[in-house]
Coordinates of C-alpha atoms in Angstrom, one line a residue:
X210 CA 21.3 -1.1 5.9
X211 CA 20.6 2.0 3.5
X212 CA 20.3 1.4 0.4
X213 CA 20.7 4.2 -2.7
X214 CA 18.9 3.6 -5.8
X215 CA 20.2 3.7 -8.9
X216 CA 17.7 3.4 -11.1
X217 CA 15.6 6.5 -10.5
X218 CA 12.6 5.1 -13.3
X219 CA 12.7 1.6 -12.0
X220 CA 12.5 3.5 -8.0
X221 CA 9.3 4.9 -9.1
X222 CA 7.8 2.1 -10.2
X223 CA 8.0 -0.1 -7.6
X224 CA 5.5 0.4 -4.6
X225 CA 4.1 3.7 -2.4
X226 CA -12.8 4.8 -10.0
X227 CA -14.2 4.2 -12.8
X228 CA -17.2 2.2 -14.3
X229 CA -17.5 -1.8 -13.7
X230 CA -17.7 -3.6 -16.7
X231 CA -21.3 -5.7 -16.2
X232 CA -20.9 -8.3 -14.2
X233 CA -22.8 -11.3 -13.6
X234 CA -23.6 -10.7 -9.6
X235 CA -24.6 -14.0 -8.3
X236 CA -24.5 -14.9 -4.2
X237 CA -22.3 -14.1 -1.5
X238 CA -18.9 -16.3 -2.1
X239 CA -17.5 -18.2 0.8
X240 CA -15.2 -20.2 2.3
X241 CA -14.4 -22.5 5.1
X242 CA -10.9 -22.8 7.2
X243 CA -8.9 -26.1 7.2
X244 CA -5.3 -25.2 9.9
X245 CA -3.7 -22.7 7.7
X246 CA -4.7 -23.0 4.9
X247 CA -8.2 -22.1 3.3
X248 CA -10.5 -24.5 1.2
X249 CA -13.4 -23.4 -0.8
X250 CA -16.8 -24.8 0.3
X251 CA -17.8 -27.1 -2.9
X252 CA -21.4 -25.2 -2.4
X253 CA -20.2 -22.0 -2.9
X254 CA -21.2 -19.7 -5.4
X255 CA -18.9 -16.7 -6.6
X256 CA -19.9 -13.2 -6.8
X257 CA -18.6 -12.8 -10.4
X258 CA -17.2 -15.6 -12.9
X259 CA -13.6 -14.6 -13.3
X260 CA -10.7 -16.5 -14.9
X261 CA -7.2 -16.4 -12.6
X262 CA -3.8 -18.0 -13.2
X263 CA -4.2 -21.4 -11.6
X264 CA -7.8 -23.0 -11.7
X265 CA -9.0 -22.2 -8.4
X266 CA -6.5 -19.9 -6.8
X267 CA -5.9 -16.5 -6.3
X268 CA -2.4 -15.8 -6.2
X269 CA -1.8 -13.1 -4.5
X270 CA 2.0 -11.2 -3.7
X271 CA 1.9 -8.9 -0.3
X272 CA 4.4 -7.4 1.1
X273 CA 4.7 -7.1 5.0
X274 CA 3.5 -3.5 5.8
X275 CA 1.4 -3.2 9.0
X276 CA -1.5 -2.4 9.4
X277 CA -2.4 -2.9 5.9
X278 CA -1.0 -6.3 5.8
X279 CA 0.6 -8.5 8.2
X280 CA 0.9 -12.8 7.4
X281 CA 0.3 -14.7 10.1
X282 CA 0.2 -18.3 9.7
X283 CA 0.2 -18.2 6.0
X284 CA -2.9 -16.0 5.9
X285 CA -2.8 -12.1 5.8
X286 CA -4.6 -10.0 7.8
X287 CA -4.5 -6.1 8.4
X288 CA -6.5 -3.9 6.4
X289 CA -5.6 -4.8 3.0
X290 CA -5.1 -8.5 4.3
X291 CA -8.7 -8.8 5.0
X292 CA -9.7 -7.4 2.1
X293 CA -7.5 -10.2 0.0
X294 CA -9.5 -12.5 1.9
X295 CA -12.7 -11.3 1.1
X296 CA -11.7 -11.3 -2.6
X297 CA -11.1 -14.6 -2.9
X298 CA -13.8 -16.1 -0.5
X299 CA -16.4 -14.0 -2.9
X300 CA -14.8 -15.6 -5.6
X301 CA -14.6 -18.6 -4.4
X302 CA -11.0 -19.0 -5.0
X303 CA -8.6 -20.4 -2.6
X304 CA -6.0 -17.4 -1.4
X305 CA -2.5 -18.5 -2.3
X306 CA -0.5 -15.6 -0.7
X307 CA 3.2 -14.9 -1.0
X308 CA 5.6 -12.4 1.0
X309 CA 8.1 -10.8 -0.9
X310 CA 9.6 -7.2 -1.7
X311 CA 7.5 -4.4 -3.3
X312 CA 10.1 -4.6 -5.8
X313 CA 9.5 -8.0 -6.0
X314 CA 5.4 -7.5 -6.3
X315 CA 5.8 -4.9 -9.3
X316 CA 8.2 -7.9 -11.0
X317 CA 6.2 -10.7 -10.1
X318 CA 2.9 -8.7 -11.3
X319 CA 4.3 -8.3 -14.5
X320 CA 6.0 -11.5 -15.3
X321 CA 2.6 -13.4 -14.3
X322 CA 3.9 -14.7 -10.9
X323 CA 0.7 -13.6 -9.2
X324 CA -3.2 -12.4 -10.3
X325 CA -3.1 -9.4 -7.7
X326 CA -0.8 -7.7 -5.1
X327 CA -2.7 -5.4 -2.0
X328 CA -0.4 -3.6 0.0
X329 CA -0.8 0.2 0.3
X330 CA -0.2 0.8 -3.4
X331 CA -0.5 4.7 -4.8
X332 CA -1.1 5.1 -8.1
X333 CA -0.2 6.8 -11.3
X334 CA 0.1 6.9 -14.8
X335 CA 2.6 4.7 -15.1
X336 CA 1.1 2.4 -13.1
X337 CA -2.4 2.3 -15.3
X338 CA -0.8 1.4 -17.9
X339 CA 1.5 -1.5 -16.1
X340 CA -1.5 -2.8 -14.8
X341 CA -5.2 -3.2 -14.5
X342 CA -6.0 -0.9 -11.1
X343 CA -9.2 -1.2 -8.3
X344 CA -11.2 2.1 -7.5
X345 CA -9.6 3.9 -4.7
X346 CA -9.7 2.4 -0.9
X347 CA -8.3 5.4 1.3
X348 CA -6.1 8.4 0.8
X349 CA -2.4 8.3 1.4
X350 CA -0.5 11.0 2.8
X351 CA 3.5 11.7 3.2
X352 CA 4.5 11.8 6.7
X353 CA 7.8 13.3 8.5
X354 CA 8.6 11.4 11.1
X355 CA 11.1 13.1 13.7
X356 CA 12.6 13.6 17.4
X357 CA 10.4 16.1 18.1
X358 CA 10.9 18.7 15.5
X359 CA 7.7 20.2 14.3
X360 CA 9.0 20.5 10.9
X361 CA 6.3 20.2 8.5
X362 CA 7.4 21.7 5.1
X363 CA 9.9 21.3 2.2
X364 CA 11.5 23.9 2.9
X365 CA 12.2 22.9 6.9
X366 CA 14.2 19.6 5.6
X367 CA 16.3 21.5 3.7
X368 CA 20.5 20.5 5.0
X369 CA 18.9 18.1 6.6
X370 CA 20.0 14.1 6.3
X371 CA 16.8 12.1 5.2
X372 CA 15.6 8.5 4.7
X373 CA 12.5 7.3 2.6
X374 CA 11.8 3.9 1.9
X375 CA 12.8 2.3 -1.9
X376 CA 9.8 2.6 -4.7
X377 CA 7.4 5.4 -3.1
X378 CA 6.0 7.2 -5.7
X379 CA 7.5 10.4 -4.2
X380 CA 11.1 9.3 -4.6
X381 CA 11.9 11.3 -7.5
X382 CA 10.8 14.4 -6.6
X383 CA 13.0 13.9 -3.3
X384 CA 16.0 13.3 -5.3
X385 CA 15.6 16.2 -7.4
X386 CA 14.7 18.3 -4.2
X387 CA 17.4 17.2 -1.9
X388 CA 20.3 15.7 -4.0
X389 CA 22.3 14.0 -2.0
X390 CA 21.1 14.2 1.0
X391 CA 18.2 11.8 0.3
X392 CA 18.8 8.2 1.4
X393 CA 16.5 5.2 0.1
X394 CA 16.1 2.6 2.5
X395 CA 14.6 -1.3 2.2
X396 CA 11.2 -0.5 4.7
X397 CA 9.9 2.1 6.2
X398 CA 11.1 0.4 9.9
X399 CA 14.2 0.7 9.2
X400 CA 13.8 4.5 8.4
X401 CA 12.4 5.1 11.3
X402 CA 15.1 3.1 13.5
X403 CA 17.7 5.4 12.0
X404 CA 15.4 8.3 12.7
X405 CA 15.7 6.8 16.5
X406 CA 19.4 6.3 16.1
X407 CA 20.3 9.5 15.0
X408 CA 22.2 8.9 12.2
X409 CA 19.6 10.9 10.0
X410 CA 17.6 13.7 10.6
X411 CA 14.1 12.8 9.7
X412 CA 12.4 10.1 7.7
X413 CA 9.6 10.8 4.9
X414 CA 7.4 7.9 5.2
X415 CA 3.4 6.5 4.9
X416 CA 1.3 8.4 7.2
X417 CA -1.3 6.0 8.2
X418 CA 1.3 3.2 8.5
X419 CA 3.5 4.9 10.8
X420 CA 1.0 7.0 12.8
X421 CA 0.0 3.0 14.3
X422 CA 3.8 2.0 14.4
X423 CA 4.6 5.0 16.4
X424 CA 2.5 4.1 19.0
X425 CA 5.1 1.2 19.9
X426 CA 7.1 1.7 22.9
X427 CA 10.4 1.5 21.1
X428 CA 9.2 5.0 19.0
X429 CA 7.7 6.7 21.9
X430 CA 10.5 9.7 21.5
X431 CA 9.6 10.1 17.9
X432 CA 6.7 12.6 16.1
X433 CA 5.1 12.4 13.2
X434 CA 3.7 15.0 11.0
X435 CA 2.0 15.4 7.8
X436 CA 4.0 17.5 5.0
X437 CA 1.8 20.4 3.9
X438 CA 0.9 21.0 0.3
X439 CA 3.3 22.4 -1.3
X440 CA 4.4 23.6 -5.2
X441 CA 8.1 22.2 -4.5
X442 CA 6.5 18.6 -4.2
X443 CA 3.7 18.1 -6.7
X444 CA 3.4 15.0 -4.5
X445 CA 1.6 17.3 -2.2
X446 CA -0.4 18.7 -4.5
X447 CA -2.7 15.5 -5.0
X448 CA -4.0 13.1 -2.7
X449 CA -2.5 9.7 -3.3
X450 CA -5.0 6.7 -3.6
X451 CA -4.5 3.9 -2.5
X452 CA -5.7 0.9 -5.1
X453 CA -5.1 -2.9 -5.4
X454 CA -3.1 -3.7 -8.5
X455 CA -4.5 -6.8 -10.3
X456 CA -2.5 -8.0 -13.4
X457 CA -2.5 -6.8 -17.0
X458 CA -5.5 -8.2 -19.1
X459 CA -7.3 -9.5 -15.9
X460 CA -9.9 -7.1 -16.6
X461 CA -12.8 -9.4 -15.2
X462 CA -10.7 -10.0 -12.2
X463 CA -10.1 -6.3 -11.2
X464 CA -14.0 -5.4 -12.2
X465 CA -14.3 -8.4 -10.0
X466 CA -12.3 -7.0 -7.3
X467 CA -14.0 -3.3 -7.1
X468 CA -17.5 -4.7 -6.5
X469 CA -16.0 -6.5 -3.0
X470 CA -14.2 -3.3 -2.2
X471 CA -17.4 -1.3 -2.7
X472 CA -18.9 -3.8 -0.6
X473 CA -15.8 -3.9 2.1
X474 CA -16.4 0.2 1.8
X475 CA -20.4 0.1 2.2
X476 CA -20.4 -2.5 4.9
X477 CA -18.2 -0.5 7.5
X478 CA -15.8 -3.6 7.5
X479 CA -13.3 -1.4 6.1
X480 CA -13.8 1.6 8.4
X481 CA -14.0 -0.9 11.5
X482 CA -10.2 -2.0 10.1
X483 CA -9.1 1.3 10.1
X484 CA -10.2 1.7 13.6
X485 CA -8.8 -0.6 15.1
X486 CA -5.5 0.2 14.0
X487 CA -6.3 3.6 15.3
X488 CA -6.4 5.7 11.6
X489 CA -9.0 8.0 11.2
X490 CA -11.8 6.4 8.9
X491 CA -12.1 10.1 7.2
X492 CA -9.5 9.1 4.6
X493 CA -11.5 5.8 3.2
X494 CA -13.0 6.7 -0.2
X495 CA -16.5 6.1 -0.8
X496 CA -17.1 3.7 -3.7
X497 CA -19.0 6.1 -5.1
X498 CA -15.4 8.5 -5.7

């Protein structure tokens, strides 16, 4: 079911580099699997001393948003999944990972339910000062998903009924483009199963996500396109980054957490992800951005 928001500051808040503080870079962190649940090795030796939450967990708050993160068997995997893995093996922390909303992640971020949240976050200002941020993993790019219209600019949607999901950074401008005829919905699947339905015209969602979910058999009648830049979307304007939020104060944590992206980036582990999920590797950011 759609849902409107009313809270147009609160909307924006919820979900879509810069110089390490010195670190004291020991050995590779790891960790060893017991069922579903992971246990630290008691010989392990962490990548970077960092204080979290809870003595020896990482808590972590994802929310379900394939191929960045999917939770299977307690675990997540997916690009950003396998990155929150990482993290806490090279830490040697045991992962304690949580599903909820992204309206829930922003909450539980900020009233110190969880040390971290990876799920295709964009950032902005207001989020740098909500909470301590990670380099940038890939770019993220506003996609118009469709029954086969090629419509690819503002001023195309114009009349036109349209869905985005609650909390992407581009919400506002939307709005204040489109009035009424904007509708905010719980996920991006169920804009695009309304997109299916008919009952609106096209659905402004994550590019990357729904460029792999429209290879499904279900959405084989749908298109996706990527909105071009535009001044009536400063959105457009600006690539959005994609960063993990870590929790305000947790500044040795999120130093901690850029120098296992750079080496998720350096690797290829991160482009190997993204290929197998079928996105094109050209949007990860070099740690070096």
């Amino acid at each position: 079911m759609a849902i409107v928001s009313s809270d147009r500051k609160h909307s924006k808040l919820v979900a879509s580099g810069g110089v390490l503080a010195t670190i004291a870079l020991l050995a590779t962190g790891c960790s060893s699997s017991n069922g579903n649940a992971a246990t630290v090795d008691e010989n392990c030796t962490p990548v970077a001393q960092v204080e979290t939450m809870t003595e020896g967990k990482l808590k972590a708050l994802v929310v379900e948003h394939p191929p960045f993160v999917t939770m299977q068997g307690g675990t997540p995997s997916g690009i950003e999944g396998e990155l929150l893995q990482k993290i806490a093996a090279d830490l040697c922390l045991e992962l304690d990972a949580q599903v909820t909303s992204f309206a829930g992640a922003i909450e539980g971020l900020q009233n110190n339910r969880a040390d971290i949240s990876s799920s295709n976050w964009t950032v902005n200002d207001e989020r740098r000062e909500l909470f301590e941020v990670s380099n940038p993993m890939y770019e993220s790019r506003m996609g118009l998903v469709t029954k086969g219209q090629d419509w690819d600019t503002p001023e195309a949607l114009e009349g036109k009924k349209i869905g985005t999901p609650q909390g992407y950074l581009w919400n506002e401008q939307l709005h204040a483009l489109y009035g009424d005829n904007i509708t905010e919905y719980q996920s991006d699947v169920a804009v695009i199963d309304d997109v299916k339905a008919g009952r609106i015209d096209v659905g402004i969602v994550n590019n990357h996500a729904n460029s792999w979910r429209l290879t499904q058999d279900q959405y084989k009648d749908l298109t996706l396109k990527t909105m071009q830049k535009s001044d009536k979307l400063p959105h457009t304007q600006k690539e959005a980054l994609a960063v993990v939020l870590v929790k305000k104060g947790e500044t040795d944590l999120n130093d901690a957490v850029n120098v296992v992206l750079s080496e998720y980036q350096d690797s290829g582990e991160m482009k190997a992800q993204f290929e197998e999920y079928g996105l094109d590797p050209q949007f990860i950011v070099s740690s070096g951005s």
